[in-house]
Amino acid sequence: MIGKSFTLSISDSGALCRRRRVLLLIDQCEAIRPPKKRKLILSNMNLSAAEIPIAEIISGRLRDSLVKLSLSGNRLIRIPDGLNKSHFSSLRSLDLSQCGLQGVLPGGSWNMPKLRRLNLSHNQLAEFLDESILEGMPELQDLDMYGNGIYEINISRGKYDGEERKLLSKLESLNLSYNNLHYLCPDSITQLESLRSLKVTNNVLKEIPAQVCEMNLVELDVSANPLVQPPIETCERGIESMRRYYACLRSEISTPYDYDEERIHSVVGRKKASLLESKIPVPPPQKIRINTTLKVIVVGMASAGKTSIIKKLIGGKTAEITSPEERTIGVKTYQWDPTSCVNEEDRQKIDTKIQVEEDILQTKGDVDDADVNVKFSVWDFAGQQEYHATHELFFSPRALYILVWDMGVKNEATFPKPDSVSDSDSESEEECISNDEKRRAEGKLKEDIDEKVQFWVNCIQSSAPGAAILPVASFNDKFEDGDNTLDINTAKRRCELMRDRLINNEKRRMDDIIQRLEDCKRNHLADSH
């Protein structure tokens, strides 16, 4: 009978244990005496929203003395009952990070008049905080919403104690990195007059408005966005560079123009209409100038044939092969115009005309020199190891990378060696090679690919993620028909092995990233890295 009366399910016993721990922590926090600050830390306890005793917290001594409340790392999914309807007169810090909060935070009578820091990072919130929430936090200085799904920031005026005032008027730091922001509305952002730090990394922003750059910001982090204006290179140099960019745009406009709002919408775009408010003159549509030069970066190990390929590419069949004594030192550049450097027969095989998209012609007006051909700025990088560290300084995302590999010709270990000569004169050298020897040679060839090809792929991707890489096999003349061991089929097999090796390495890399993300989510860690 005794055993039956005290029998609990595993889930009930776990909930009871968590309940006791929470009440114990509340009692310990209430026992703290001034001048020490009362901080209630209920982090990483696997609590649900229903297991957070808001009523007990505000009914005792903590009502008017609790300084910090941390619920991070729990499986809340929603705001605990009463949190948005209770009065926390002394609360200065609220941590709801990594709690699985979804959708939109509910409004209500949020009443935290002294709250200075709110952490909502690593959740699944889809919208920015509602006005009813912000009105109850007039002293908020630090708002962290890193790693959510927010797509828009909309801040308007609110009321506090019956008076109309700007919301978040004292906010100094705003972190909205790793969200889904498409646009920064100047009307909302510029209301944050006290803002000093704005972080919006890893969103889908294409433009940072001039009004945002001209705010009294100390830090503006916009990295890892598909930025068009200001150009991404300008943004990477920091906020001062972005301010100079817009200042140069203004200085170039010397003729006063009429402020035609319809023309602004059609020529500059919907977002540029905000320029009306800043009284920046908008010039009439101008002809588009097309960048006709493509940067081509040629990389590979020493003596792989990079310079010879470039010379053959530019000079055609009559170009001389580079001798070993003429190796490249550092970096050498070539300017190549295919239309003027090849004979008439080869010119007909090359189509270098730049196609201008129809939507650009329709929205942007006339194009200056629309019928143009692409030219190439070819950068030849030395392959010696002492230069590898400096090469990445010249890598850029808007370039084509040609990666030259010698197909393992310079590595004798990649070729299988025949066994002792057979007694049969009719037996070919290929038939004298054992399967073990073939596997050994193939293993050495894979190592050669990793050292000479995968190495450069990793270097390029680390400096210019997503860059276009074109692998090119050299020393094809070493694989000539008629040789029993080195024929054209051997060259093809080596190229296929390189292709498969690169694909498998990339697949393993992606699988590893996905697995690490799953581990982070499973352990309630950051799920946005």
PDB file of C-alpha atoms in Angstrom, residues 48-303:
ATOM      1  CA  SER A  48       8.406  24.517 -20.017  1.00  0.00           C
ATOM      2  CA  ALA A  49       6.465  27.788 -19.984  1.00  0.00           C
ATOM      3  CA  ALA A  50       3.909  26.314 -17.578  1.00  0.00           C
ATOM      4  CA  GLU A  51       6.673  25.441 -15.095  1.00  0.00           C
ATOM      5  CA  ILE A  52       7.850  29.050 -14.665  1.00  0.00           C
ATOM      6  CA  PRO A  53       6.106  30.269 -11.463  1.00  0.00           C
ATOM      7  CA  ILE A  54       5.696  33.951 -12.306  1.00  0.00           C
ATOM      8  CA  ALA A  55       3.027  34.298  -9.614  1.00  0.00           C
ATOM      9  CA  GLU A  56       5.385  33.053  -6.891  1.00  0.00           C
ATOM     10  CA  ILE A  57       8.174  35.322  -8.144  1.00  0.00           C
ATOM     11  CA  ILE A  58       6.167  38.550  -7.959  1.00  0.00           C
ATOM     12  CA  SER A  59       4.233  37.706  -4.826  1.00  0.00           C
ATOM     13  CA  GLY A  60       7.212  37.704  -2.473  1.00  0.00           C
ATOM     14  CA  ARG A  61      10.214  39.907  -1.803  1.00  0.00           C
ATOM     15  CA  LEU A  62      11.396  39.716  -5.392  1.00  0.00           C
ATOM     16  CA  ARG A  63       8.528  41.853  -6.675  1.00  0.00           C
ATOM     17  CA  ASP A  64      10.318  45.120  -5.944  1.00  0.00           C
ATOM     18  CA  SER A  65      13.931  43.931  -5.694  1.00  0.00           C
ATOM     19  CA  LEU A  66      14.597  41.464  -8.501  1.00  0.00           C
ATOM     20  CA  VAL A  67      17.290  42.888 -10.783  1.00  0.00           C
ATOM     21  CA  LYS A  68      17.852  40.041 -13.281  1.00  0.00           C
ATOM     22  CA  LEU A  69      15.704  37.159 -14.495  1.00  0.00           C
ATOM     23  CA  SER A  70      17.268  34.543 -16.798  1.00  0.00           C
ATOM     24  CA  LEU A  71      15.208  31.788 -18.406  1.00  0.00           C
ATOM     25  CA  SER A  72      17.645  31.021 -21.226  1.00  0.00           C
ATOM     26  CA  GLY A  73      18.131  27.515 -22.566  1.00  0.00           C
ATOM     27  CA  ASN A  74      14.701  26.202 -21.568  1.00  0.00           C
ATOM     28  CA  ARG A  75      12.022  24.716 -23.844  1.00  0.00           C
ATOM     29  CA  LEU A  76       9.470  27.460 -23.317  1.00  0.00           C
ATOM     30  CA  ILE A  77       8.137  27.804 -26.905  1.00  0.00           C
ATOM     31  CA  ARG A  78       5.904  30.611 -25.604  1.00  0.00           C
ATOM     32  CA  ILE A  79       6.073  33.364 -23.006  1.00  0.00           C
ATOM     33  CA  PRO A  80       5.332  32.101 -19.468  1.00  0.00           C
ATOM     34  CA  ASP A  81       1.861  33.006 -18.212  1.00  0.00           C
ATOM     35  CA  GLY A  82       1.863  36.315 -16.371  1.00  0.00           C
ATOM     36  CA  LEU A  83       5.231  37.577 -17.621  1.00  0.00           C
ATOM     37  CA  ASN A  84       3.551  40.086 -19.933  1.00  0.00           C
ATOM     38  CA  LYS A  85       0.947  41.109 -17.369  1.00  0.00           C
ATOM     39  CA  SER A  86       2.963  41.493 -14.183  1.00  0.00           C
ATOM     40  CA  HIS A  87       4.699  44.517 -12.731  1.00  0.00           C
ATOM     41  CA  PHE A  88       8.478  44.127 -12.329  1.00  0.00           C
ATOM     42  CA  SER A  89       9.383  47.471 -10.823  1.00  0.00           C
ATOM     43  CA  SER A  90      13.125  46.823 -10.368  1.00  0.00           C
ATOM     44  CA  LEU A  91      13.951  44.354 -13.166  1.00  0.00           C
ATOM     45  CA  ARG A  92      16.917  45.534 -15.263  1.00  0.00           C
ATOM     46  CA  SER A  93      17.821  42.426 -17.281  1.00  0.00           C
ATOM     47  CA  LEU A  94      15.596  39.766 -18.862  1.00  0.00           C
ATOM     48  CA  ASP A  95      17.165  36.820 -20.721  1.00  0.00           C
ATOM     49  CA  LEU A  96      14.876  34.700 -22.931  1.00  0.00           C
ATOM     50  CA  SER A  97      17.540  33.446 -25.333  1.00  0.00           C
ATOM     51  CA  GLN A  98      17.500  29.890 -26.743  1.00  0.00           C
ATOM     52  CA  CYS A  99      13.991  29.240 -25.477  1.00  0.00           C
ATOM     53  CA  GLY A 100      12.396  28.141 -28.750  1.00  0.00           C
ATOM     54  CA  LEU A 101      10.026  31.131 -28.791  1.00  0.00           C
ATOM     55  CA  GLN A 102       7.995  31.056 -31.989  1.00  0.00           C
ATOM     56  CA  GLY A 103       5.996  33.470 -34.120  1.00  0.00           C
ATOM     57  CA  VAL A 104       5.219  36.772 -32.445  1.00  0.00           C
ATOM     58  CA  LEU A 105       5.652  37.777 -28.818  1.00  0.00           C
ATOM     59  CA  PRO A 106       2.224  38.480 -27.330  1.00  0.00           C
ATOM     60  CA  GLY A 107       1.370  42.033 -26.376  1.00  0.00           C
ATOM     61  CA  GLY A 108      -0.375  42.900 -23.165  1.00  0.00           C
ATOM     62  CA  SER A 109       0.478  45.075 -20.219  1.00  0.00           C
ATOM     63  CA  TRP A 110       4.230  44.653 -20.199  1.00  0.00           C
ATOM     64  CA  ASN A 111       5.331  46.683 -17.195  1.00  0.00           C
ATOM     65  CA  MET A 112       9.093  46.751 -16.758  1.00  0.00           C
ATOM     66  CA  PRO A 113       9.858  50.457 -16.264  1.00  0.00           C
ATOM     67  CA  LYS A 114      13.556  49.934 -15.401  1.00  0.00           C
ATOM     68  CA  LEU A 115      14.441  47.163 -17.854  1.00  0.00           C
ATOM     69  CA  ARG A 116      17.711  47.976 -19.638  1.00  0.00           C
ATOM     70  CA  ARG A 117      18.678  44.713 -21.332  1.00  0.00           C
ATOM     71  CA  LEU A 118      16.428  42.249 -23.195  1.00  0.00           C
ATOM     72  CA  ASN A 119      17.953  39.137 -24.782  1.00  0.00           C
ATOM     73  CA  LEU A 120      15.734  37.289 -27.286  1.00  0.00           C
ATOM     74  CA  SER A 121      18.529  35.750 -29.367  1.00  0.00           C
ATOM     75  CA  HIS A 122      18.452  32.250 -30.896  1.00  0.00           C
ATOM     76  CA  ASN A 123      14.683  31.861 -31.065  1.00  0.00           C
ATOM     77  CA  GLN A 124      12.221  31.555 -33.944  1.00  0.00           C
ATOM     78  CA  LEU A 125      10.497  34.921 -33.776  1.00  0.00           C
ATOM     79  CA  ALA A 126       9.086  36.146 -37.092  1.00  0.00           C
ATOM     80  CA  GLU A 127       8.352  39.785 -36.243  1.00  0.00           C
ATOM     81  CA  PHE A 128       9.918  42.672 -34.376  1.00  0.00           C
ATOM     82  CA  LEU A 129       8.575  43.623 -30.953  1.00  0.00           C
ATOM     83  CA  ASP A 130       5.064  45.055 -30.850  1.00  0.00           C
ATOM     84  CA  GLU A 131       4.342  48.608 -29.676  1.00  0.00           C
ATOM     85  CA  SER A 132       2.551  47.332 -26.560  1.00  0.00           C
ATOM     86  CA  ILE A 133       5.747  45.537 -25.523  1.00  0.00           C
ATOM     87  CA  LEU A 134       8.075  48.460 -26.186  1.00  0.00           C
ATOM     88  CA  GLU A 135       5.799  50.910 -24.350  1.00  0.00           C
ATOM     89  CA  GLY A 136       6.361  48.922 -21.155  1.00  0.00           C
ATOM     90  CA  MET A 137      10.178  49.170 -21.486  1.00  0.00           C
ATOM     91  CA  PRO A 138      10.947  52.916 -21.686  1.00  0.00           C
ATOM     92  CA  GLU A 139      14.493  52.529 -20.307  1.00  0.00           C
ATOM     93  CA  LEU A 140      15.618  49.730 -22.638  1.00  0.00           C
ATOM     94  CA  GLN A 141      19.245  50.229 -23.751  1.00  0.00           C
ATOM     95  CA  ASP A 142      20.316  46.846 -25.168  1.00  0.00           C
ATOM     96  CA  LEU A 143      18.092  44.678 -27.389  1.00  0.00           C
ATOM     97  CA  ASP A 144      19.520  41.398 -28.729  1.00  0.00           C
ATOM     98  CA  MET A 145      17.395  39.528 -31.314  1.00  0.00           C
ATOM     99  CA  TYR A 146      20.245  37.662 -33.010  1.00  0.00           C
ATOM    100  CA  GLY A 147      19.296  34.453 -34.826  1.00  0.00           C
ATOM    101  CA  ASN A 148      15.547  34.759 -35.427  1.00  0.00           C
ATOM    102  CA  GLY A 149      13.420  35.092 -38.569  1.00  0.00           C
ATOM    103  CA  ILE A 150      12.589  38.802 -38.489  1.00  0.00           C
ATOM    104  CA  TYR A 151      12.039  40.309 -41.943  1.00  0.00           C
ATOM    105  CA  GLU A 152      11.086  43.899 -41.109  1.00  0.00           C
ATOM    106  CA  ILE A 153      11.678  46.593 -38.474  1.00  0.00           C
ATOM    107  CA  ASN A 154       8.679  48.785 -37.807  1.00  0.00           C
ATOM    108  CA  ILE A 155       8.965  51.245 -34.933  1.00  0.00           C
ATOM    109  CA  SER A 156       6.405  53.996 -34.345  1.00  0.00           C
ATOM    110  CA  ARG A 157       5.595  56.350 -31.525  1.00  0.00           C
ATOM    111  CA  GLY A 158       4.067  55.011 -28.345  1.00  0.00           C
ATOM    112  CA  LYS A 159       2.638  56.245 -25.081  1.00  0.00           C
ATOM    113  CA  TYR A 160       4.022  55.972 -21.577  1.00  0.00           C
ATOM    114  CA  ASP A 161       2.251  57.412 -18.527  1.00  0.00           C
ATOM    115  CA  GLY A 162      -0.230  59.038 -20.895  1.00  0.00           C
ATOM    116  CA  GLU A 163       2.432  60.980 -22.805  1.00  0.00           C
ATOM    117  CA  GLU A 164       3.343  60.334 -26.424  1.00  0.00           C
ATOM    118  CA  ARG A 165       7.015  59.570 -26.860  1.00  0.00           C
ATOM    119  CA  LYS A 166       9.326  57.782 -29.248  1.00  0.00           C
ATOM    120  CA  LEU A 167       9.681  54.094 -28.555  1.00  0.00           C
ATOM    121  CA  LEU A 168      13.163  52.816 -27.740  1.00  0.00           C
ATOM    122  CA  SER A 169      14.324  56.406 -27.289  1.00  0.00           C
ATOM    123  CA  LYS A 170      17.164  55.262 -24.996  1.00  0.00           C
ATOM    124  CA  LEU A 171      18.233  52.199 -26.978  1.00  0.00           C
ATOM    125  CA  GLU A 172      22.019  52.156 -27.483  1.00  0.00           C
ATOM    126  CA  SER A 173      22.656  48.669 -28.912  1.00  0.00           C
ATOM    127  CA  LEU A 174      20.507  46.685 -31.378  1.00  0.00           C
ATOM    128  CA  ASN A 175      21.586  43.266 -32.678  1.00  0.00           C
ATOM    129  CA  LEU A 176      19.522  41.838 -35.548  1.00  0.00           C
ATOM    130  CA  SER A 177      22.171  39.623 -37.108  1.00  0.00           C
ATOM    131  CA  TYR A 178      21.226  36.271 -38.666  1.00  0.00           C
ATOM    132  CA  ASN A 179      17.619  37.208 -39.433  1.00  0.00           C
ATOM    133  CA  ASN A 180      15.710  37.647 -42.688  1.00  0.00           C
ATOM    134  CA  LEU A 181      15.803  41.426 -43.064  1.00  0.00           C
ATOM    135  CA  HIS A 182      15.273  42.633 -46.637  1.00  0.00           C
ATOM    136  CA  TYR A 183      15.308  46.373 -45.992  1.00  0.00           C
ATOM    137  CA  LEU A 184      16.206  48.865 -43.261  1.00  0.00           C
ATOM    138  CA  CYS A 185      13.424  51.444 -43.098  1.00  0.00           C
ATOM    139  CA  PRO A 186      15.025  54.848 -42.395  1.00  0.00           C
ATOM    140  CA  ASP A 187      11.797  56.153 -40.819  1.00  0.00           C
ATOM    141  CA  SER A 188      12.024  53.499 -38.100  1.00  0.00           C
ATOM    142  CA  ILE A 189      15.778  53.294 -37.574  1.00  0.00           C
ATOM    143  CA  THR A 190      16.365  57.054 -37.399  1.00  0.00           C
ATOM    144  CA  GLN A 191      13.923  57.302 -34.491  1.00  0.00           C
ATOM    145  CA  LEU A 192      16.526  55.543 -32.360  1.00  0.00           C
ATOM    146  CA  GLU A 193      18.375  58.747 -31.524  1.00  0.00           C
ATOM    147  CA  SER A 194      20.484  57.142 -28.780  1.00  0.00           C
ATOM    148  CA  LEU A 195      21.572  54.181 -30.907  1.00  0.00           C
ATOM    149  CA  ARG A 196      25.347  53.689 -31.048  1.00  0.00           C
ATOM    150  CA  SER A 197      25.697  50.064 -32.193  1.00  0.00           C
ATOM    151  CA  LEU A 198      23.664  48.414 -34.980  1.00  0.00           C
ATOM    152  CA  LYS A 199      24.459  44.856 -36.101  1.00  0.00           C
ATOM    153  CA  VAL A 200      22.631  43.370 -39.089  1.00  0.00           C
ATOM    154  CA  THR A 201      25.096  40.757 -40.340  1.00  0.00           C
ATOM    155  CA  ASN A 202      23.925  37.724 -42.325  1.00  0.00           C
ATOM    156  CA  ASN A 203      20.609  39.063 -43.560  1.00  0.00           C
ATOM    157  CA  VAL A 204      19.459  39.647 -47.157  1.00  0.00           C
ATOM    158  CA  LEU A 205      20.017  43.400 -47.284  1.00  0.00           C
ATOM    159  CA  LYS A 206      20.842  44.910 -50.660  1.00  0.00           C
ATOM    160  CA  GLU A 207      21.032  48.515 -49.511  1.00  0.00           C
ATOM    161  CA  ILE A 208      22.008  50.489 -46.427  1.00  0.00           C
ATOM    162  CA  PRO A 209      20.132  53.827 -46.669  1.00  0.00           C
ATOM    163  CA  ALA A 210      22.107  57.046 -46.397  1.00  0.00           C
ATOM    164  CA  GLN A 211      20.009  58.178 -43.428  1.00  0.00           C
ATOM    165  CA  VAL A 212      21.133  55.131 -41.430  1.00  0.00           C
ATOM    166  CA  CYS A 213      24.807  55.746 -42.223  1.00  0.00           C
ATOM    167  CA  GLU A 214      24.481  59.376 -41.133  1.00  0.00           C
ATOM    168  CA  MET A 215      23.175  58.490 -37.673  1.00  0.00           C
ATOM    169  CA  ASN A 216      25.445  59.036 -34.694  1.00  0.00           C
ATOM    170  CA  LEU A 217      26.591  55.411 -34.762  1.00  0.00           C
ATOM    171  CA  VAL A 218      29.902  54.144 -33.462  1.00  0.00           C
ATOM    172  CA  GLU A 219      29.459  50.635 -34.899  1.00  0.00           C
ATOM    173  CA  LEU A 220      27.500  49.537 -37.987  1.00  0.00           C
ATOM    174  CA  ASP A 221      28.111  45.887 -38.903  1.00  0.00           C
ATOM    175  CA  VAL A 222      26.524  44.910 -42.232  1.00  0.00           C
ATOM    176  CA  SER A 223      28.843  42.069 -43.248  1.00  0.00           C
ATOM    177  CA  ALA A 224      27.636  38.919 -45.035  1.00  0.00           C
ATOM    178  CA  ASN A 225      24.795  40.671 -46.894  1.00  0.00           C
ATOM    179  CA  PRO A 226      24.270  40.790 -50.705  1.00  0.00           C
ATOM    180  CA  LEU A 227      24.883  44.544 -50.700  1.00  0.00           C
ATOM    181  CA  VAL A 228      24.669  46.660 -53.824  1.00  0.00           C
ATOM    182  CA  GLN A 229      24.616  50.157 -52.332  1.00  0.00           C
ATOM    183  CA  PRO A 230      26.973  51.067 -50.898  1.00  0.00           C
ATOM    184  CA  PRO A 231      29.165  48.487 -52.667  1.00  0.00           C
ATOM    185  CA  ILE A 232      30.176  45.589 -50.481  1.00  0.00           C
ATOM    186  CA  GLU A 233      33.844  46.611 -50.665  1.00  0.00           C
ATOM    187  CA  THR A 234      32.925  50.017 -49.225  1.00  0.00           C
ATOM    188  CA  CYS A 235      30.850  48.499 -46.437  1.00  0.00           C
ATOM    189  CA  GLU A 236      33.673  46.161 -45.434  1.00  0.00           C
ATOM    190  CA  ARG A 237      35.844  49.191 -44.635  1.00  0.00           C
ATOM    191  CA  GLY A 238      33.418  50.408 -41.974  1.00  0.00           C
ATOM    192  CA  ILE A 239      30.886  53.136 -41.342  1.00  0.00           C
ATOM    193  CA  GLU A 240      33.237  56.023 -42.102  1.00  0.00           C
ATOM    194  CA  SER A 241      33.832  54.635 -45.576  1.00  0.00           C
ATOM    195  CA  MET A 242      30.073  54.317 -46.099  1.00  0.00           C
ATOM    196  CA  ARG A 243      29.576  57.927 -45.054  1.00  0.00           C
ATOM    197  CA  ARG A 244      32.273  59.076 -47.478  1.00  0.00           C
ATOM    198  CA  TYR A 245      30.539  57.116 -50.232  1.00  0.00           C
ATOM    199  CA  TYR A 246      27.271  58.985 -49.794  1.00  0.00           C
ATOM    200  CA  ALA A 247      29.128  62.284 -49.345  1.00  0.00           C
ATOM    201  CA  CYS A 248      30.814  61.723 -52.720  1.00  0.00           C
ATOM    202  CA  LEU A 249      27.444  61.045 -54.326  1.00  0.00           C
ATOM    203  CA  ARG A 250      26.170  64.388 -53.071  1.00  0.00           C
ATOM    204  CA  SER A 251      29.279  66.277 -54.133  1.00  0.00           C
ATOM    205  CA  GLU A 252      28.940  64.971 -57.683  1.00  0.00           C
ATOM    206  CA  ILE A 253      25.476  66.502 -57.962  1.00  0.00           C
ATOM    207  CA  SER A 254      26.097  70.167 -58.768  1.00  0.00           C
ATOM    208  CA  THR A 255      23.003  71.093 -60.802  1.00  0.00           C
ATOM    209  CA  PRO A 256      19.720  71.631 -58.933  1.00  0.00           C
ATOM    210  CA  TYR A 257      16.883  69.467 -60.181  1.00  0.00           C
ATOM    211  CA  ASP A 258      13.173  69.415 -59.527  1.00  0.00           C
ATOM    212  CA  TYR A 259      11.986  66.958 -56.949  1.00  0.00           C
ATOM    213  CA  ASP A 260       9.804  64.734 -59.073  1.00  0.00           C
ATOM    214  CA  GLU A 261       8.602  61.885 -56.844  1.00  0.00           C
ATOM    215  CA  GLU A 262       7.251  59.846 -59.745  1.00  0.00           C
ATOM    216  CA  ARG A 263      10.602  60.027 -61.502  1.00  0.00           C
ATOM    217  CA  ILE A 264      12.419  59.002 -58.343  1.00  0.00           C
ATOM    218  CA  HIS A 265      10.261  55.881 -58.008  1.00  0.00           C
ATOM    219  CA  SER A 266      10.772  54.885 -61.624  1.00  0.00           C
ATOM    220  CA  VAL A 267      14.482  55.671 -61.973  1.00  0.00           C
ATOM    221  CA  VAL A 268      16.049  55.238 -58.589  1.00  0.00           C
ATOM    222  CA  GLY A 269      13.628  52.705 -57.158  1.00  0.00           C
ATOM    223  CA  ARG A 270      11.074  52.484 -54.400  1.00  0.00           C
ATOM    224  CA  LYS A 271      13.555  52.678 -51.550  1.00  0.00           C
ATOM    225  CA  LYS A 272      15.330  55.747 -52.884  1.00  0.00           C
ATOM    226  CA  ALA A 273      12.170  57.813 -52.412  1.00  0.00           C
ATOM    227  CA  SER A 274      13.420  58.486 -48.890  1.00  0.00           C
ATOM    228  CA  LEU A 275      15.957  60.868 -50.473  1.00  0.00           C
ATOM    229  CA  LEU A 276      13.146  63.409 -50.721  1.00  0.00           C
ATOM    230  CA  GLU A 277      13.150  63.816 -46.969  1.00  0.00           C
ATOM    231  CA  SER A 278      16.879  64.508 -46.841  1.00  0.00           C
ATOM    232  CA  LYS A 279      16.554  67.048 -49.711  1.00  0.00           C
ATOM    233  CA  ILE A 280      19.246  65.401 -51.795  1.00  0.00           C
ATOM    234  CA  PRO A 281      18.900  66.479 -55.457  1.00  0.00           C
ATOM    235  CA  VAL A 282      18.180  63.575 -57.770  1.00  0.00           C
ATOM    236  CA  PRO A 283      19.739  63.894 -61.232  1.00  0.00           C
ATOM    237  CA  PRO A 284      17.934  62.758 -64.362  1.00  0.00           C
ATOM    238  CA  PRO A 285      18.558  59.226 -65.657  1.00  0.00           C
ATOM    239  CA  GLN A 286      22.038  58.763 -67.055  1.00  0.00           C
ATOM    240  CA  LYS A 287      23.441  56.191 -69.424  1.00  0.00           C
ATOM    241  CA  ILE A 288      24.613  52.972 -67.825  1.00  0.00           C
ATOM    242  CA  ARG A 289      28.290  52.208 -68.185  1.00  0.00           C
ATOM    243  CA  ILE A 290      29.114  48.523 -68.381  1.00  0.00           C
ATOM    244  CA  ASN A 291      32.204  47.115 -66.732  1.00  0.00           C
ATOM    245  CA  THR A 292      33.815  45.255 -69.620  1.00  0.00           C
ATOM    246  CA  THR A 293      36.782  43.766 -67.750  1.00  0.00           C
ATOM    247  CA  LEU A 294      36.638  40.433 -65.933  1.00  0.00           C
ATOM    248  CA  LYS A 295      39.324  39.586 -63.412  1.00  0.00           C
ATOM    249  CA  VAL A 296      40.795  36.115 -63.940  1.00  0.00           C
ATOM    250  CA  ILE A 297      43.037  34.673 -61.222  1.00  0.00           C
ATOM    251  CA  VAL A 298      45.233  31.715 -62.183  1.00  0.00           C
ATOM    252  CA  VAL A 299      46.493  29.620 -59.258  1.00  0.00           C
ATOM    253  CA  GLY A 300      48.195  26.267 -58.794  1.00  0.00           C
ATOM    254  CA  MET A 301      51.383  24.736 -57.498  1.00  0.00           C
ATOM    255  CA  ALA A 302      54.838  25.567 -58.848  1.00  0.00           C
ATOM    256  CA  SER A 303      55.657  24.304 -62.374  1.00  0.00           C
TER     257      SER A 303
END
